[in-house]
Each structure stands twice: as structure tokens, then as C-alpha cells.
Short mmCIF file of C-alpha atoms in Angstrom, two decimals:
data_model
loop_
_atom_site.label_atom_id
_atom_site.label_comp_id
_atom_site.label_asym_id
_atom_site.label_seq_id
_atom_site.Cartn_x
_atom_site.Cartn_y
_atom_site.Cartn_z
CA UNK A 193 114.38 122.78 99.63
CA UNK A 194 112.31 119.61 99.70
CA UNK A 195 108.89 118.52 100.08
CA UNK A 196 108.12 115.17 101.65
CA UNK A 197 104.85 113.38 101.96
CA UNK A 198 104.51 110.77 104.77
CA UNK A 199 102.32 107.75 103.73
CA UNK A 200 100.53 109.34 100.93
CA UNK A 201 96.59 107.54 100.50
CA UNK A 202 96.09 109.23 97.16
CA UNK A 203 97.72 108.46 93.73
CA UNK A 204 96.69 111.93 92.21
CA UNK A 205 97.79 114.31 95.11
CA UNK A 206 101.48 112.79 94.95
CA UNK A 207 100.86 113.58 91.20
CA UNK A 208 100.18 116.83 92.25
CA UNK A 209 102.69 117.39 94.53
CA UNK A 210 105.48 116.25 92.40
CA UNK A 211 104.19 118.87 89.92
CA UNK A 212 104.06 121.61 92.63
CA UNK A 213 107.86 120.75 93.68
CA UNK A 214 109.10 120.96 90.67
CA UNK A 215 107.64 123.91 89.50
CA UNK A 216 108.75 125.49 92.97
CA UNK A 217 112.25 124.40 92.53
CA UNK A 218 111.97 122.08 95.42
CA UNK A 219 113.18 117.97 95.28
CA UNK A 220 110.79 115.66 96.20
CA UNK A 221 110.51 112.75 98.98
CA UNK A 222 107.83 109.82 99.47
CA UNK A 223 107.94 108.29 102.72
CA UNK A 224 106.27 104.77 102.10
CA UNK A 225 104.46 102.64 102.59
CA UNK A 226 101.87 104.39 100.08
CA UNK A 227 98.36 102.74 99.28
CA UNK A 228 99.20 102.53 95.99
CA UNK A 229 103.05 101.86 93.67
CA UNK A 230 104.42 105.07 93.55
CA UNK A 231 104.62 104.41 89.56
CA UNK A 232 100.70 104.21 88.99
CA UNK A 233 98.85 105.63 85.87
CA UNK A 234 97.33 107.99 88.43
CA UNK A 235 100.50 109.38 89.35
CA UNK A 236 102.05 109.91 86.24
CA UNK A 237 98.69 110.97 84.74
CA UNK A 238 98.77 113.98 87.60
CA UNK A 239 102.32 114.75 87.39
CA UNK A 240 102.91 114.46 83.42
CA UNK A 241 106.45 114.45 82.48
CA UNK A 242 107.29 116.60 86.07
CA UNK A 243 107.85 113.19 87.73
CA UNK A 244 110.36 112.06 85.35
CA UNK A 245 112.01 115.20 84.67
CA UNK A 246 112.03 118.34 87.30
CA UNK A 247 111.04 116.54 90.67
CA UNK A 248 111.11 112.70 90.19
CA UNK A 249 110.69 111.72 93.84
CA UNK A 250 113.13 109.48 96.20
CA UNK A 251 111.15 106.92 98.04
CA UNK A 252 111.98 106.02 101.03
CA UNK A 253 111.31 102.52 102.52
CA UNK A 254 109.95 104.36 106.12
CA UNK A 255 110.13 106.72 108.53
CA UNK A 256 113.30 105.58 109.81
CA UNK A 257 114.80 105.03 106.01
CA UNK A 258 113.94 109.07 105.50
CA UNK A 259 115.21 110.08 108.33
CA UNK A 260 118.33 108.80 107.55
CA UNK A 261 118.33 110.92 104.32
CA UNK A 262 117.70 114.12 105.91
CA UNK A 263 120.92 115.60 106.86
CA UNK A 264 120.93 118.81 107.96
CA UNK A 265 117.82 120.29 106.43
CA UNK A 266 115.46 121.07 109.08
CA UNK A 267 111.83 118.95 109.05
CA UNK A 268 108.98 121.62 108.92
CA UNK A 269 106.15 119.71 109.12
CA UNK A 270 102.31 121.36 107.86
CA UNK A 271 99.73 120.38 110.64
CA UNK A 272 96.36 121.84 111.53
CA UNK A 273 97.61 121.36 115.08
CA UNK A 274 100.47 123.56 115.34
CA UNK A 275 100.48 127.49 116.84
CA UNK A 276 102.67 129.17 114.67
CA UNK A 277 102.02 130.08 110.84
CA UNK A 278 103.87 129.92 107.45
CA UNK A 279 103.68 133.65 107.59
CA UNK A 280 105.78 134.11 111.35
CA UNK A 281 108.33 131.47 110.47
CA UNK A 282 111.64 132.02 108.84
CA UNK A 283 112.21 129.68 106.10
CA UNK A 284 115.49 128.68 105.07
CA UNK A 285 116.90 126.74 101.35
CA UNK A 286 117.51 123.59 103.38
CA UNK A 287 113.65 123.06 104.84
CA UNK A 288 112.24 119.62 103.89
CA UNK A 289 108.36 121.01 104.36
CA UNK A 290 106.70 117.72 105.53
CA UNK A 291 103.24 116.44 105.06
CA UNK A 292 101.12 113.80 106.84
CA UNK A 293 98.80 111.32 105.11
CA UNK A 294 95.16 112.47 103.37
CA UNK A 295 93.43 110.34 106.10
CA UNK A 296 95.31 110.60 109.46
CA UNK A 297 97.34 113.53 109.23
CA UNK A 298 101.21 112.60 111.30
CA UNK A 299 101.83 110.23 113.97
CA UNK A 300 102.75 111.83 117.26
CA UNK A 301 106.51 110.38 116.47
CA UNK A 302 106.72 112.68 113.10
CA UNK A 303 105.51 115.55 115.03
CA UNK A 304 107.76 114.97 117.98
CA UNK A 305 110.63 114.87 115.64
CA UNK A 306 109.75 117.71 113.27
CA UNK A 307 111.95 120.88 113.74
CA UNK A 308 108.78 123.08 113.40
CA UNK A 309 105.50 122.55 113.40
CA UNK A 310 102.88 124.98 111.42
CA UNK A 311 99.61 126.11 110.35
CA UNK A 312 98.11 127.97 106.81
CA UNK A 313 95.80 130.62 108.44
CA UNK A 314 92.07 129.47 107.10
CA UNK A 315 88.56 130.86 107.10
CA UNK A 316 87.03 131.11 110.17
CA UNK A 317 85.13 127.46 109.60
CA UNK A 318 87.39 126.26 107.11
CA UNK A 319 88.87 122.72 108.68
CA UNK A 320 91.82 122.28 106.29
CA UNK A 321 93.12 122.22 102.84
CA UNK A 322 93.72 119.25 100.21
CA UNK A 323 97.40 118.29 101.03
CA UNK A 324 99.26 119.28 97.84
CA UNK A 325 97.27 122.31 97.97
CA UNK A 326 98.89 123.10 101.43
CA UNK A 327 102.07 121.80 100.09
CA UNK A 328 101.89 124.56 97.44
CA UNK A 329 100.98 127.40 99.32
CA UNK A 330 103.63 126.13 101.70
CA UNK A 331 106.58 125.73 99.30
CA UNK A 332 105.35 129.28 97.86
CA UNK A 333 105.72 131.33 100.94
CA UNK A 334 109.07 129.56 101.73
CA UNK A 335 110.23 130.48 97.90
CA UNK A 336 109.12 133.48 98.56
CA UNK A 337 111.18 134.10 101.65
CA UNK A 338 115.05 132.80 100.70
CA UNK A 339 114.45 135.00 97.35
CA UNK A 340 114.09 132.26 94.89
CA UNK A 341 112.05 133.34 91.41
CA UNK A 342 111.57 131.81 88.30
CA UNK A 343 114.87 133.60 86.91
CA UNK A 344 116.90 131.22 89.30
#
């Protein structure tokens, strides 16, 4: 399982995200460009010794570059937009849960390519959550799912 972040705008959610991944279990991917080096005092500040150790991401040069990585791992992308919920889809070990940018969400080409497309039921109100924070509950539920726990 993987988490990828397309075009991250925010040094201390991909902090935050490569904490959640590795303390999920899950690799991580950075699909670039990012607004700031993926190497920043902001980052590592967020991520402390995670992004070195447990989940030091791959970046990938673009869209195209990370797609090239994928192999068969299926791209489950987290939108606001989409029908269907964490909580009706089947997970599998292979997913690469994908996440668009802070400020724009996903293109219409990531979302035309992604393999499934899904929501985190909200508050009626609520707009969305902060993206690592979606990440988390995302990677949680799929952990959940393929039986994964902290004993391995």
C-alpha cells in the first residue's frame, strides 16, 4: 500500500503525511512539481526521523514520471467529488490512495485515470478535511480492511 500526493502546496502536510504512511505501514510517493524542495526544514521538522527512516518518499518528476511507477497497484484517488465512500469500497494491499493538491484538489486527467474515485462521509456542512488528515483516515480504513495491525 502507498500513499501519493499530487503537487503538494504545503511543506508541513507532506511532513505529515510521510509520518501517517509510515506509521500505517504504507510507502510513500510525491508527485512534483511541489511549491517547495521536498527536503525543507518544514518537512523534516513535520515528519522527524519518519522521512528518513519508515516512509522516506520517492519523488516523481510528474504525472507521467508516476505513472510509470505504478504497476499494478490500483490508483484510489480521495476527492470531495466522488459517489462512493471509504466505507463501501474494498481495499486491497496494492492501493496507491492518491491525493490532490491543498489548493486545487486533481486535474480532470488524475481523476479520469484513477481506478476509483472516493469520498470520507462529513458533517452535514462540513466542506472537507486537511489532506493528510484525509490521507490518514484513508490509509486507516484500508489497514483496517486487508487485516494489517501493528503486530505485522
Amino acid at each position: 500500500m502507498r500513499l501519493a500526493l499530487y503537487q503538494p502546496d504545503i511543506p508541513q502536510n507532506v511532513g505529515a503525511a510521510i509520518r501517517a504512511a509510515a506509521c500505517f505501514g504504507a510507502g510513500m510517493d510525491v508527485i512534483e512539481p511541489c511549491g517547495f524542495p521536498l527536503d525543507s526544514r518544514e518537512v523534516r521538522r513535520v515528519a522527524m526521523d519518519y522521512g528518513t527512516e519508515a516512509a522516506a518518499p520517492r519523488a516523481h518528476s510528474g504525472w507521467t514520471a508516476f505513472l510509470e511507477s505504478v504497476g499494478t497497484g490500483r490508483l484510489v484517488l480521495l476527492t470531495t467529488k466522488a459517489d462512493e465512500t471509504i466505507w463501501d469500497f474494498d481495499f486491497r494491499p496494492d492501493d496507491i490512495i492518491l491525493m490532490g493538491r491543498e489548493s486545487a484538489g486533481a486535474p480532470d486527467e488524475v481523476h479520469d485515470r484513477a481506478d476509483a474515485r472516493l469520498k470520507i462521509p462529513l458533517a452535514p456542512g462540513a466542506r472537507s478535511l486537511n489532506v493528510t488528515v484525509a490521507a490518514a483516515v484513508a490509509l486507516a480504513e484500508a489497514r483496517r480492511q486487508v487485516g494489517w495491525s501493528d503486530a505485522g
